[in-house]
Amino acid sequence: MKFLETAKHLETKNPVVAIPYLDQELTRENELKLVTKIKNVQLQTYTIKSSINESTMEDLKMFHAVDGESMVKSVLESESLVQRQKKLSDLYKELGEISENELLSKWQKTIKKIFPNIKYKKYLTNPFKEGSDLLVRSIIMNSNLIAKRSRRSGADFILCGRAVATLIQDSFNFNYNDTNTISLSNGNEINSIGNINDRISVFVDNNIAFSDNTIILGRITRGQETGVYIVEDTSSREIMETSSWEESSIIKKILLIERLAFISMENSHKNFIKFDVAFSKKPLWRKILSI
């Protein structure tokens, strides 16, 4: 599974679109009620551009048999993919933080108001268990919490940094991808390296620091349910080329233009949880403050 496939994709030919979706509400009589809602979406235009000297392009073709124009277009397509993944991961992080704040106790919320930059962490230490087993156990527990909050199912994927991903691989619950290849390189793309219990796909975000132990758990948006949507105007996607005279040489500019929207529906934050883990003993001051 690819990272962008965790969101629901919709195609349109209009800059503004109304999306119907099905939400759930709990009545005062503790009955579950299904409600059809509509969200109006305004698509935004994104531009990725690159410049190359035309004489350089001619030299590449003449001496190295390399089509410089095709190479630049390929780079723009790759950058478009990276930017889409970045926008989606930022949205997941935002939704995870909403859930994280909702799940705080009254005391933790009070401390948060006094010290807004404080981070609450799950301290995973046990002399009788490996850190990887404690980590996977914490992930499964939070997956069950998502199932309870969303009233649908548990988490389908996890987004984490390289340090957390390396530890997950040490667990007996981790299964490698069919290709048996794992990439924890410094590339910018977000790729799956395997899954936990044949259920939760593990995606590694190489854009965050190696030591960042932040974890985002989420559900895949299916059907017309409340969740995260990527809306694209496929008719607007085009590659434009222009040339200009700059500093005694002709510069060719290639632009990739696309119109997109990354949106979340009402209550979609219940499908996500963000938490930080630490593999050390809880500091004494945290114990005293019960945080």
PDB file of C-alpha atoms in Angstrom:
ATOM      1  CA  MET A   1       0.000   0.000   0.000  1.00  0.00           C
ATOM      2  CA  LYS A   2       1.190   3.505  -0.870  1.00  0.00           C
ATOM      3  CA  PHE A   3       1.007   6.335   1.663  1.00  0.00           C
ATOM      4  CA  LEU A   4      -1.320   8.525  -0.440  1.00  0.00           C
ATOM      5  CA  GLU A   5      -3.762   5.603  -0.648  1.00  0.00           C
ATOM      6  CA  THR A   6      -4.528   5.991   3.066  1.00  0.00           C
ATOM      7  CA  ALA A   7      -6.754   8.956   2.129  1.00  0.00           C
ATOM      8  CA  LYS A   8      -9.860   8.858  -0.055  1.00  0.00           C
ATOM      9  CA  HIS A   9      -9.224  10.162  -3.595  1.00  0.00           C
ATOM     10  CA  LEU A  10     -11.840  12.126  -5.507  1.00  0.00           C
ATOM     11  CA  GLU A  11     -11.545  13.617  -8.996  1.00  0.00           C
ATOM     12  CA  THR A  12     -13.387  16.691 -10.219  1.00  0.00           C
ATOM     13  CA  LYS A  13     -13.325  19.183 -13.065  1.00  0.00           C
ATOM     14  CA  ASN A  14     -14.529  22.111 -10.992  1.00  0.00           C
ATOM     15  CA  PRO A  15     -12.551  24.435  -8.688  1.00  0.00           C
ATOM     16  CA  VAL A  16     -15.319  24.149  -6.076  1.00  0.00           C
ATOM     17  CA  VAL A  17     -16.974  20.850  -5.142  1.00  0.00           C
ATOM     18  CA  ALA A  18     -19.500  19.680  -2.541  1.00  0.00           C
ATOM     19  CA  ILE A  19     -18.647  16.327  -0.945  1.00  0.00           C
ATOM     20  CA  PRO A  20     -21.367  14.305   0.813  1.00  0.00           C
ATOM     21  CA  TYR A  21     -20.261  11.943   3.583  1.00  0.00           C
ATOM     22  CA  LEU A  22     -21.751   9.817   6.333  1.00  0.00           C
ATOM     23  CA  ASP A  23     -21.103  10.737   9.964  1.00  0.00           C
ATOM     24  CA  GLN A  24     -22.145   9.208  13.268  1.00  0.00           C
ATOM     25  CA  GLU A  25     -23.726  10.963  16.230  1.00  0.00           C
ATOM     26  CA  LEU A  26     -24.608   9.663  19.677  1.00  0.00           C
ATOM     27  CA  THR A  27     -28.020  10.807  20.920  1.00  0.00           C
ATOM     28  CA  ARG A  28     -28.927  11.574  24.532  1.00  0.00           C
ATOM     29  CA  GLU A  29     -30.600   8.171  24.682  1.00  0.00           C
ATOM     30  CA  ASN A  30     -27.162   6.673  23.890  1.00  0.00           C
ATOM     31  CA  GLU A  31     -28.322   5.587  20.449  1.00  0.00           C
ATOM     32  CA  LEU A  32     -26.083   5.753  17.402  1.00  0.00           C
ATOM     33  CA  LYS A  33     -27.492   7.960  14.670  1.00  0.00           C
ATOM     34  CA  LEU A  34     -26.199   8.134  11.086  1.00  0.00           C
ATOM     35  CA  VAL A  35     -26.210  11.597   9.549  1.00  0.00           C
ATOM     36  CA  THR A  36     -25.471  12.652   5.966  1.00  0.00           C
ATOM     37  CA  LYS A  37     -23.386  15.821   5.824  1.00  0.00           C
ATOM     38  CA  ILE A  38     -21.925  17.917   3.019  1.00  0.00           C
ATOM     39  CA  LYS A  39     -18.625  19.774   2.945  1.00  0.00           C
ATOM     40  CA  ASN A  40     -17.855  22.466   0.364  1.00  0.00           C
ATOM     41  CA  VAL A  41     -14.264  22.399  -0.829  1.00  0.00           C
ATOM     42  CA  GLN A  42     -12.229  25.087  -2.599  1.00  0.00           C
ATOM     43  CA  LEU A  43      -9.308  23.628  -4.555  1.00  0.00           C
ATOM     44  CA  GLN A  44      -5.933  25.364  -4.472  1.00  0.00           C
ATOM     45  CA  THR A  45      -3.420  25.732  -7.279  1.00  0.00           C
ATOM     46  CA  TYR A  46       0.093  24.425  -6.630  1.00  0.00           C
ATOM     47  CA  THR A  47       3.074  25.138  -8.882  1.00  0.00           C
ATOM     48  CA  ILE A  48       6.418  23.363  -8.988  1.00  0.00           C
ATOM     49  CA  LYS A  49       9.008  24.913 -11.263  1.00  0.00           C
ATOM     50  CA  SER A  50      12.549  24.334 -12.433  1.00  0.00           C
ATOM     51  CA  SER A  51      15.004  26.222 -14.619  1.00  0.00           C
ATOM     52  CA  ILE A  52      17.772  24.917 -16.852  1.00  0.00           C
ATOM     53  CA  ASN A  53      20.177  26.527 -19.280  1.00  0.00           C
ATOM     54  CA  GLU A  54      19.329  25.534 -22.863  1.00  0.00           C
ATOM     55  CA  SER A  55      23.009  25.226 -23.775  1.00  0.00           C
ATOM     56  CA  THR A  56      23.391  22.762 -20.878  1.00  0.00           C
ATOM     57  CA  MET A  57      20.478  20.748 -22.241  1.00  0.00           C
ATOM     58  CA  GLU A  58      22.111  20.660 -25.681  1.00  0.00           C
ATOM     59  CA  ASP A  59      25.433  19.519 -24.174  1.00  0.00           C
ATOM     60  CA  LEU A  60      23.682  16.740 -22.229  1.00  0.00           C
ATOM     61  CA  LYS A  61      22.039  15.488 -25.389  1.00  0.00           C
ATOM     62  CA  MET A  62      25.126  15.768 -27.579  1.00  0.00           C
ATOM     63  CA  PHE A  63      27.803  14.384 -25.252  1.00  0.00           C
ATOM     64  CA  HIS A  64      25.820  12.090 -22.932  1.00  0.00           C
ATOM     65  CA  ALA A  65      22.706  11.211 -24.967  1.00  0.00           C
ATOM     66  CA  VAL A  66      20.570  12.500 -22.093  1.00  0.00           C
ATOM     67  CA  ASP A  67      17.262  14.235 -22.718  1.00  0.00           C
ATOM     68  CA  GLY A  68      17.555  17.116 -20.260  1.00  0.00           C
ATOM     69  CA  GLU A  69      13.950  18.218 -20.686  1.00  0.00           C
ATOM     70  CA  SER A  70      12.570  14.765 -19.894  1.00  0.00           C
ATOM     71  CA  MET A  71      14.905  14.534 -16.907  1.00  0.00           C
ATOM     72  CA  VAL A  72      13.623  17.842 -15.494  1.00  0.00           C
ATOM     73  CA  LYS A  73       9.992  16.775 -16.002  1.00  0.00           C
ATOM     74  CA  SER A  74      10.697  13.524 -14.163  1.00  0.00           C
ATOM     75  CA  VAL A  75      12.197  15.481 -11.251  1.00  0.00           C
ATOM     76  CA  LEU A  76       9.105  17.702 -11.134  1.00  0.00           C
ATOM     77  CA  GLU A  77       6.830  14.645 -10.984  1.00  0.00           C
ATOM     78  CA  SER A  78       8.896  13.209  -8.118  1.00  0.00           C
ATOM     79  CA  GLU A  79       8.792  16.523  -6.262  1.00  0.00           C
ATOM     80  CA  SER A  80       5.007  16.647  -6.757  1.00  0.00           C
ATOM     81  CA  LEU A  81       4.708  13.244  -5.077  1.00  0.00           C
ATOM     82  CA  VAL A  82       6.904  14.346  -2.155  1.00  0.00           C
ATOM     83  CA  GLN A  83       4.887  17.547  -1.671  1.00  0.00           C
ATOM     84  CA  ARG A  84       1.601  15.624  -1.687  1.00  0.00           C
ATOM     85  CA  GLN A  85       2.912  13.217   0.922  1.00  0.00           C
ATOM     86  CA  LYS A  86       4.117  16.153   3.037  1.00  0.00           C
ATOM     87  CA  LYS A  87       0.711  17.867   2.928  1.00  0.00           C
ATOM     88  CA  LEU A  88      -1.057  14.625   3.849  1.00  0.00           C
ATOM     89  CA  SER A  89       1.322  13.817   6.716  1.00  0.00           C
ATOM     90  CA  ASP A  90       0.922  17.367   8.097  1.00  0.00           C
ATOM     91  CA  LEU A  91      -2.859  16.936   8.044  1.00  0.00           C
ATOM     92  CA  TYR A  92      -2.592  13.580   9.843  1.00  0.00           C
ATOM     93  CA  LYS A  93      -0.346  15.187  12.454  1.00  0.00           C
ATOM     94  CA  GLU A  94      -2.852  18.008  12.981  1.00  0.00           C
ATOM     95  CA  LEU A  95      -5.733  15.547  13.447  1.00  0.00           C
ATOM     96  CA  GLY A  96      -3.620  13.390  15.756  1.00  0.00           C
ATOM     97  CA  GLU A  97      -2.842  16.403  17.934  1.00  0.00           C
ATOM     98  CA  ILE A  98      -6.559  17.191  18.263  1.00  0.00           C
ATOM     99  CA  SER A  99      -7.185  13.654  19.535  1.00  0.00           C
ATOM    100  CA  GLU A 100      -4.130  13.825  21.777  1.00  0.00           C
ATOM    101  CA  ASN A 101      -5.474  16.967  23.474  1.00  0.00           C
ATOM    102  CA  GLU A 102      -8.963  15.490  23.837  1.00  0.00           C
ATOM    103  CA  LEU A 103      -7.556  12.444  25.624  1.00  0.00           C
ATOM    104  CA  LEU A 104      -5.637  14.473  28.210  1.00  0.00           C
ATOM    105  CA  SER A 105      -6.908  14.433  31.776  1.00  0.00           C
ATOM    106  CA  LYS A 106      -8.168  17.654  33.380  1.00  0.00           C
ATOM    107  CA  TRP A 107      -4.925  17.918  35.334  1.00  0.00           C
ATOM    108  CA  GLN A 108      -2.821  17.449  32.195  1.00  0.00           C
ATOM    109  CA  LYS A 109      -4.848  20.115  30.389  1.00  0.00           C
ATOM    110  CA  THR A 110      -4.270  22.496  33.305  1.00  0.00           C
ATOM    111  CA  ILE A 111      -0.512  21.904  33.155  1.00  0.00           C
ATOM    112  CA  LYS A 112      -0.646  22.368  29.381  1.00  0.00           C
ATOM    113  CA  LYS A 113      -2.211  25.800  29.824  1.00  0.00           C
ATOM    114  CA  ILE A 114       0.574  26.831  32.197  1.00  0.00           C
ATOM    115  CA  PHE A 115       3.360  25.247  30.109  1.00  0.00           C
ATOM    116  CA  PRO A 116       2.024  25.142  26.503  1.00  0.00           C
ATOM    117  CA  ASN A 117       5.257  23.666  25.104  1.00  0.00           C
ATOM    118  CA  ILE A 118       5.284  20.649  27.388  1.00  0.00           C
ATOM    119  CA  LYS A 119       5.181  17.251  25.680  1.00  0.00           C
ATOM    120  CA  TYR A 120       3.489  14.253  27.233  1.00  0.00           C
ATOM    121  CA  LYS A 121       5.242  10.979  26.525  1.00  0.00           C
ATOM    122  CA  LYS A 122       4.578   7.308  27.047  1.00  0.00           C
ATOM    123  CA  TYR A 123       7.571   5.954  28.991  1.00  0.00           C
ATOM    124  CA  LEU A 124       8.089   2.381  27.852  1.00  0.00           C
ATOM    125  CA  THR A 125      10.363   0.687  30.343  1.00  0.00           C
ATOM    126  CA  ASN A 126      10.140  -2.835  31.721  1.00  0.00           C
ATOM    127  CA  PRO A 127      13.133  -4.915  32.900  1.00  0.00           C
ATOM    128  CA  PHE A 128      11.382  -8.110  31.794  1.00  0.00           C
ATOM    129  CA  LYS A 129      10.324  -7.073  28.292  1.00  0.00           C
ATOM    130  CA  GLU A 130      12.131  -5.813  25.210  1.00  0.00           C
ATOM    131  CA  GLY A 131      11.577  -2.219  24.143  1.00  0.00           C
ATOM    132  CA  SER A 132      10.250  -3.345  20.747  1.00  0.00           C
ATOM    133  CA  ASP A 133       7.554  -5.498  22.392  1.00  0.00           C
ATOM    134  CA  LEU A 134       6.507  -2.638  24.669  1.00  0.00           C
ATOM    135  CA  LEU A 135       6.338  -0.331  21.666  1.00  0.00           C
ATOM    136  CA  VAL A 136       4.168  -2.685  19.587  1.00  0.00           C
ATOM    137  CA  ARG A 137       1.930  -3.304  22.604  1.00  0.00           C
ATOM    138  CA  SER A 138       1.432   0.463  22.994  1.00  0.00           C
ATOM    139  CA  ILE A 139       0.627   0.771  19.272  1.00  0.00           C
ATOM    140  CA  ILE A 140      -1.987  -2.000  19.464  1.00  0.00           C
ATOM    141  CA  MET A 141      -3.577  -0.457  22.573  1.00  0.00           C
ATOM    142  CA  ASN A 142      -3.905   2.902  20.809  1.00  0.00           C
ATOM    143  CA  SER A 143      -5.273   1.133  17.725  1.00  0.00           C
ATOM    144  CA  ASN A 144      -8.022  -0.324  19.909  1.00  0.00           C
ATOM    145  CA  LEU A 145      -8.669   3.176  21.260  1.00  0.00           C
ATOM    146  CA  ILE A 146      -9.199   4.429  17.700  1.00  0.00           C
ATOM    147  CA  ALA A 147     -11.731   1.636  17.152  1.00  0.00           C
ATOM    148  CA  LYS A 148     -13.585   2.739  20.273  1.00  0.00           C
ATOM    149  CA  ARG A 149     -13.569   6.437  19.380  1.00  0.00           C
ATOM    150  CA  SER A 150     -14.424   6.029  15.693  1.00  0.00           C
ATOM    151  CA  ARG A 151     -16.945   3.206  16.289  1.00  0.00           C
ATOM    152  CA  ARG A 152     -15.626   1.532  13.161  1.00  0.00           C
ATOM    153  CA  SER A 153     -12.299  -0.289  13.339  1.00  0.00           C
ATOM    154  CA  GLY A 154      -8.774   0.049  14.644  1.00  0.00           C
ATOM    155  CA  ALA A 155      -5.762   1.660  12.995  1.00  0.00           C
ATOM    156  CA  ASP A 156      -4.675   0.613   9.508  1.00  0.00           C
ATOM    157  CA  PHE A 157      -1.323   2.368   9.408  1.00  0.00           C
ATOM    158  CA  ILE A 158       1.364   4.026  11.478  1.00  0.00           C
ATOM    159  CA  LEU A 159       3.540   6.976  10.488  1.00  0.00           C
ATOM    160  CA  CYS A 160       6.822   7.264  12.356  1.00  0.00           C
ATOM    161  CA  GLY A 161      10.478   8.215  12.142  1.00  0.00           C
ATOM    162  CA  ARG A 162      13.447   5.966  11.413  1.00  0.00           C
ATOM    163  CA  ALA A 163      14.388   5.296  15.044  1.00  0.00           C
ATOM    164  CA  VAL A 164      10.892   4.028  15.913  1.00  0.00           C
ATOM    165  CA  ALA A 165      10.704   2.063  12.652  1.00  0.00           C
ATOM    166  CA  THR A 166      14.012   0.349  13.412  1.00  0.00           C
ATOM    167  CA  LEU A 167      12.720  -0.730  16.821  1.00  0.00           C
ATOM    168  CA  ILE A 168       9.430  -2.001  15.380  1.00  0.00           C
ATOM    169  CA  GLN A 169      11.380  -4.258  13.023  1.00  0.00           C
ATOM    170  CA  ASP A 170      12.894  -6.014  16.037  1.00  0.00           C
ATOM    171  CA  SER A 171       9.461  -7.187  17.156  1.00  0.00           C
ATOM    172  CA  PHE A 172       8.170 -10.680  16.362  1.00  0.00           C
ATOM    173  CA  ASN A 173       4.885  -9.011  15.388  1.00  0.00           C
ATOM    174  CA  PHE A 174       6.512  -7.212  12.463  1.00  0.00           C
ATOM    175  CA  ASN A 175       6.251  -8.648   8.941  1.00  0.00           C
ATOM    176  CA  TYR A 176       8.399  -7.466   6.073  1.00  0.00           C
ATOM    177  CA  ASN A 177       6.950  -6.450   2.729  1.00  0.00           C
ATOM    178  CA  ASP A 178       6.775  -9.132   0.032  1.00  0.00           C
ATOM    179  CA  THR A 179       9.804  -7.599  -1.673  1.00  0.00           C
ATOM    180  CA  ASN A 180      11.885  -8.154   1.499  1.00  0.00           C
ATOM    181  CA  THR A 181      13.464  -4.746   0.951  1.00  0.00           C
ATOM    182  CA  ILE A 182      13.587  -2.075   3.617  1.00  0.00           C
ATOM    183  CA  SER A 183      14.539   1.522   2.996  1.00  0.00           C
ATOM    184  CA  LEU A 184      15.420   3.722   5.948  1.00  0.00           C
ATOM    185  CA  SER A 185      17.485   6.078   3.814  1.00  0.00           C
ATOM    186  CA  ASN A 186      17.468   9.852   3.857  1.00  0.00           C
ATOM    187  CA  GLY A 187      15.147  10.044   0.842  1.00  0.00           C
ATOM    188  CA  ASN A 188      12.178  12.362   0.999  1.00  0.00           C
ATOM    189  CA  GLU A 189       9.437   9.893   0.070  1.00  0.00           C
ATOM    190  CA  ILE A 190       7.233   8.203   2.666  1.00  0.00           C
ATOM    191  CA  ASN A 191       7.238   4.461   2.014  1.00  0.00           C
ATOM    192  CA  SER A 192       5.923   1.350   3.716  1.00  0.00           C
ATOM    193  CA  ILE A 193       8.499  -1.073   5.111  1.00  0.00           C
ATOM    194  CA  GLY A 194       6.096  -3.780   6.341  1.00  0.00           C
ATOM    195  CA  ASN A 195       3.232  -4.288   8.769  1.00  0.00           C
ATOM    196  CA  ILE A 196       2.362  -5.247  12.333  1.00  0.00           C
ATOM    197  CA  ASN A 197       0.298  -8.423  12.722  1.00  0.00           C
ATOM    198  CA  ASP A 198      -0.643  -8.312   9.013  1.00  0.00           C
ATOM    199  CA  ARG A 199      -2.869  -5.382   9.919  1.00  0.00           C
ATOM    200  CA  ILE A 200      -1.082  -2.080  10.567  1.00  0.00           C
ATOM    201  CA  SER A 201       1.140  -0.854   7.721  1.00  0.00           C
ATOM    202  CA  VAL A 202       4.317   0.872   8.884  1.00  0.00           C
ATOM    203  CA  PHE A 203       5.236   4.048   6.971  1.00  0.00           C
ATOM    204  CA  VAL A 204       8.561   5.775   7.587  1.00  0.00           C
ATOM    205  CA  ASP A 205       8.763   9.561   7.339  1.00  0.00           C
ATOM    206  CA  ASN A 206      12.332  10.401   6.366  1.00  0.00           C
ATOM    207  CA  ASN A 207      11.596  14.118   6.601  1.00  0.00           C
ATOM    208  CA  ILE A 208      11.677  14.158  10.418  1.00  0.00           C
ATOM    209  CA  ALA A 209      14.745  13.785  12.611  1.00  0.00           C
ATOM    210  CA  PHE A 210      16.041  10.259  13.212  1.00  0.00           C
ATOM    211  CA  SER A 211      15.602  10.639  16.970  1.00  0.00           C
ATOM    212  CA  ASP A 212      12.024  11.932  16.704  1.00  0.00           C
ATOM    213  CA  ASN A 213       9.875   9.365  18.530  1.00  0.00           C
ATOM    214  CA  THR A 214       6.519  10.805  17.488  1.00  0.00           C
ATOM    215  CA  ILE A 215       3.986   8.238  16.286  1.00  0.00           C
ATOM    216  CA  ILE A 216       0.783   8.865  14.346  1.00  0.00           C
ATOM    217  CA  LEU A 217      -1.785   6.077  14.138  1.00  0.00           C
ATOM    218  CA  GLY A 218      -4.649   6.317  11.680  1.00  0.00           C
ATOM    219  CA  ARG A 219      -7.474   4.622   9.826  1.00  0.00           C
ATOM    220  CA  ILE A 220      -7.763   4.474   6.042  1.00  0.00           C
ATOM    221  CA  THR A 221     -10.713   6.537   4.795  1.00  0.00           C
ATOM    222  CA  ARG A 222     -13.120   4.201   3.033  1.00  0.00           C
ATOM    223  CA  GLY A 223     -16.285   4.824   1.046  1.00  0.00           C
ATOM    224  CA  GLN A 224     -18.036   8.093   1.864  1.00  0.00           C
ATOM    225  CA  GLU A 225     -17.282   8.046   5.584  1.00  0.00           C
ATOM    226  CA  THR A 226     -15.890  10.851   7.683  1.00  0.00           C
ATOM    227  CA  GLY A 227     -12.146  10.986   7.190  1.00  0.00           C
ATOM    228  CA  VAL A 228      -9.442  12.555   5.032  1.00  0.00           C
ATOM    229  CA  TYR A 229      -9.932  13.266   1.332  1.00  0.00           C
ATOM    230  CA  ILE A 230      -7.612  14.298  -1.498  1.00  0.00           C
ATOM    231  CA  VAL A 231      -9.615  16.127  -4.156  1.00  0.00           C
ATOM    232  CA  GLU A 232      -7.915  16.710  -7.516  1.00  0.00           C
ATOM    233  CA  ASP A 233      -8.921  18.581 -10.636  1.00  0.00           C
ATOM    234  CA  THR A 234      -7.333  16.269 -13.193  1.00  0.00           C
ATOM    235  CA  SER A 235      -8.211  18.572 -16.091  1.00  0.00           C
ATOM    236  CA  SER A 236      -6.088  21.388 -14.637  1.00  0.00           C
ATOM    237  CA  ARG A 237      -2.856  19.399 -14.382  1.00  0.00           C
ATOM    238  CA  GLU A 238      -0.389  20.535 -17.018  1.00  0.00           C
ATOM    239  CA  ILE A 239       3.275  21.154 -17.713  1.00  0.00           C
ATOM    240  CA  MET A 240       4.146  24.585 -19.106  1.00  0.00           C
ATOM    241  CA  GLU A 241       7.400  25.639 -20.730  1.00  0.00           C
ATOM    242  CA  THR A 242       8.746  29.161 -21.131  1.00  0.00           C
ATOM    243  CA  SER A 243      12.089  30.609 -22.199  1.00  0.00           C
ATOM    244  CA  SER A 244      13.781  33.847 -21.220  1.00  0.00           C
ATOM    245  CA  TRP A 245      17.093  35.595 -21.839  1.00  0.00           C
ATOM    246  CA  GLU A 246      19.099  35.839 -18.629  1.00  0.00           C
ATOM    247  CA  GLU A 247      22.780  36.824 -18.277  1.00  0.00           C
ATOM    248  CA  SER A 248      23.720  36.221 -21.931  1.00  0.00           C
ATOM    249  CA  SER A 249      22.052  32.783 -22.093  1.00  0.00           C
ATOM    250  CA  ILE A 250      18.637  31.311 -22.749  1.00  0.00           C
ATOM    251  CA  ILE A 251      17.014  29.831 -19.647  1.00  0.00           C
ATOM    252  CA  LYS A 252      14.198  27.338 -20.109  1.00  0.00           C
ATOM    253  CA  LYS A 253      11.640  27.216 -17.300  1.00  0.00           C
ATOM    254  CA  ILE A 254       9.405  24.184 -16.860  1.00  0.00           C
ATOM    255  CA  LEU A 255       6.389  24.408 -14.561  1.00  0.00           C
ATOM    256  CA  LEU A 256       4.133  21.660 -13.235  1.00  0.00           C
ATOM    257  CA  ILE A 257       0.725  23.094 -12.326  1.00  0.00           C
ATOM    258  CA  GLU A 258      -1.950  21.139 -10.445  1.00  0.00           C
ATOM    259  CA  ARG A 259      -5.092  21.940  -8.505  1.00  0.00           C
ATOM    260  CA  LEU A 260      -5.666  20.002  -5.267  1.00  0.00           C
ATOM    261  CA  ALA A 261      -7.318  20.055  -1.877  1.00  0.00           C
ATOM    262  CA  PHE A 262      -6.368  18.086   1.235  1.00  0.00           C
ATOM    263  CA  ILE A 263      -9.343  18.140   3.571  1.00  0.00           C
ATOM    264  CA  SER A 264     -10.651  16.457   6.702  1.00  0.00           C
ATOM    265  CA  MET A 265     -14.313  15.996   7.517  1.00  0.00           C
ATOM    266  CA  GLU A 266     -15.994  16.753  10.822  1.00  0.00           C
ATOM    267  CA  ASN A 267     -15.004  14.295  13.597  1.00  0.00           C
ATOM    268  CA  SER A 268     -12.333  12.718  11.381  1.00  0.00           C
ATOM    269  CA  HIS A 269      -9.773  13.339  14.151  1.00  0.00           C
ATOM    270  CA  LYS A 270     -11.304  10.368  15.975  1.00  0.00           C
ATOM    271  CA  ASN A 271      -9.663   8.152  13.353  1.00  0.00           C
ATOM    272  CA  PHE A 272      -6.193   9.329  14.417  1.00  0.00           C
ATOM    273  CA  ILE A 273      -4.010   9.407  17.512  1.00  0.00           C
ATOM    274  CA  LYS A 274      -0.624  11.071  17.981  1.00  0.00           C
ATOM    275  CA  PHE A 275       1.701  10.180  20.826  1.00  0.00           C
ATOM    276  CA  ASP A 276       5.381  10.340  21.754  1.00  0.00           C
ATOM    277  CA  VAL A 277       7.318   7.476  23.282  1.00  0.00           C
ATOM    278  CA  ALA A 278      10.444   7.442  25.435  1.00  0.00           C
ATOM    279  CA  PHE A 279      12.570   4.414  26.331  1.00  0.00           C
ATOM    280  CA  SER A 280      13.787   5.636  29.693  1.00  0.00           C
ATOM    281  CA  LYS A 281      12.495   5.988  33.222  1.00  0.00           C
ATOM    282  CA  LYS A 282      10.002   8.753  33.845  1.00  0.00           C
ATOM    283  CA  PRO A 283      11.731  11.762  35.418  1.00  0.00           C
ATOM    284  CA  LEU A 284      11.015  12.374  39.098  1.00  0.00           C
ATOM    285  CA  TRP A 285       9.436  15.795  38.468  1.00  0.00           C
ATOM    286  CA  ARG A 286       6.895  14.171  36.115  1.00  0.00           C
ATOM    287  CA  LYS A 287       6.060  11.597  38.745  1.00  0.00           C
ATOM    288  CA  ILE A 288       5.537  14.309  41.342  1.00  0.00           C
ATOM    289  CA  LEU A 289       3.239  16.276  39.011  1.00  0.00           C
ATOM    290  CA  SER A 290       1.487  13.092  37.809  1.00  0.00           C
ATOM    291  CA  ILE A 291       2.177  13.878  34.156  1.00  0.00           C
TER     292      ILE A 291
END
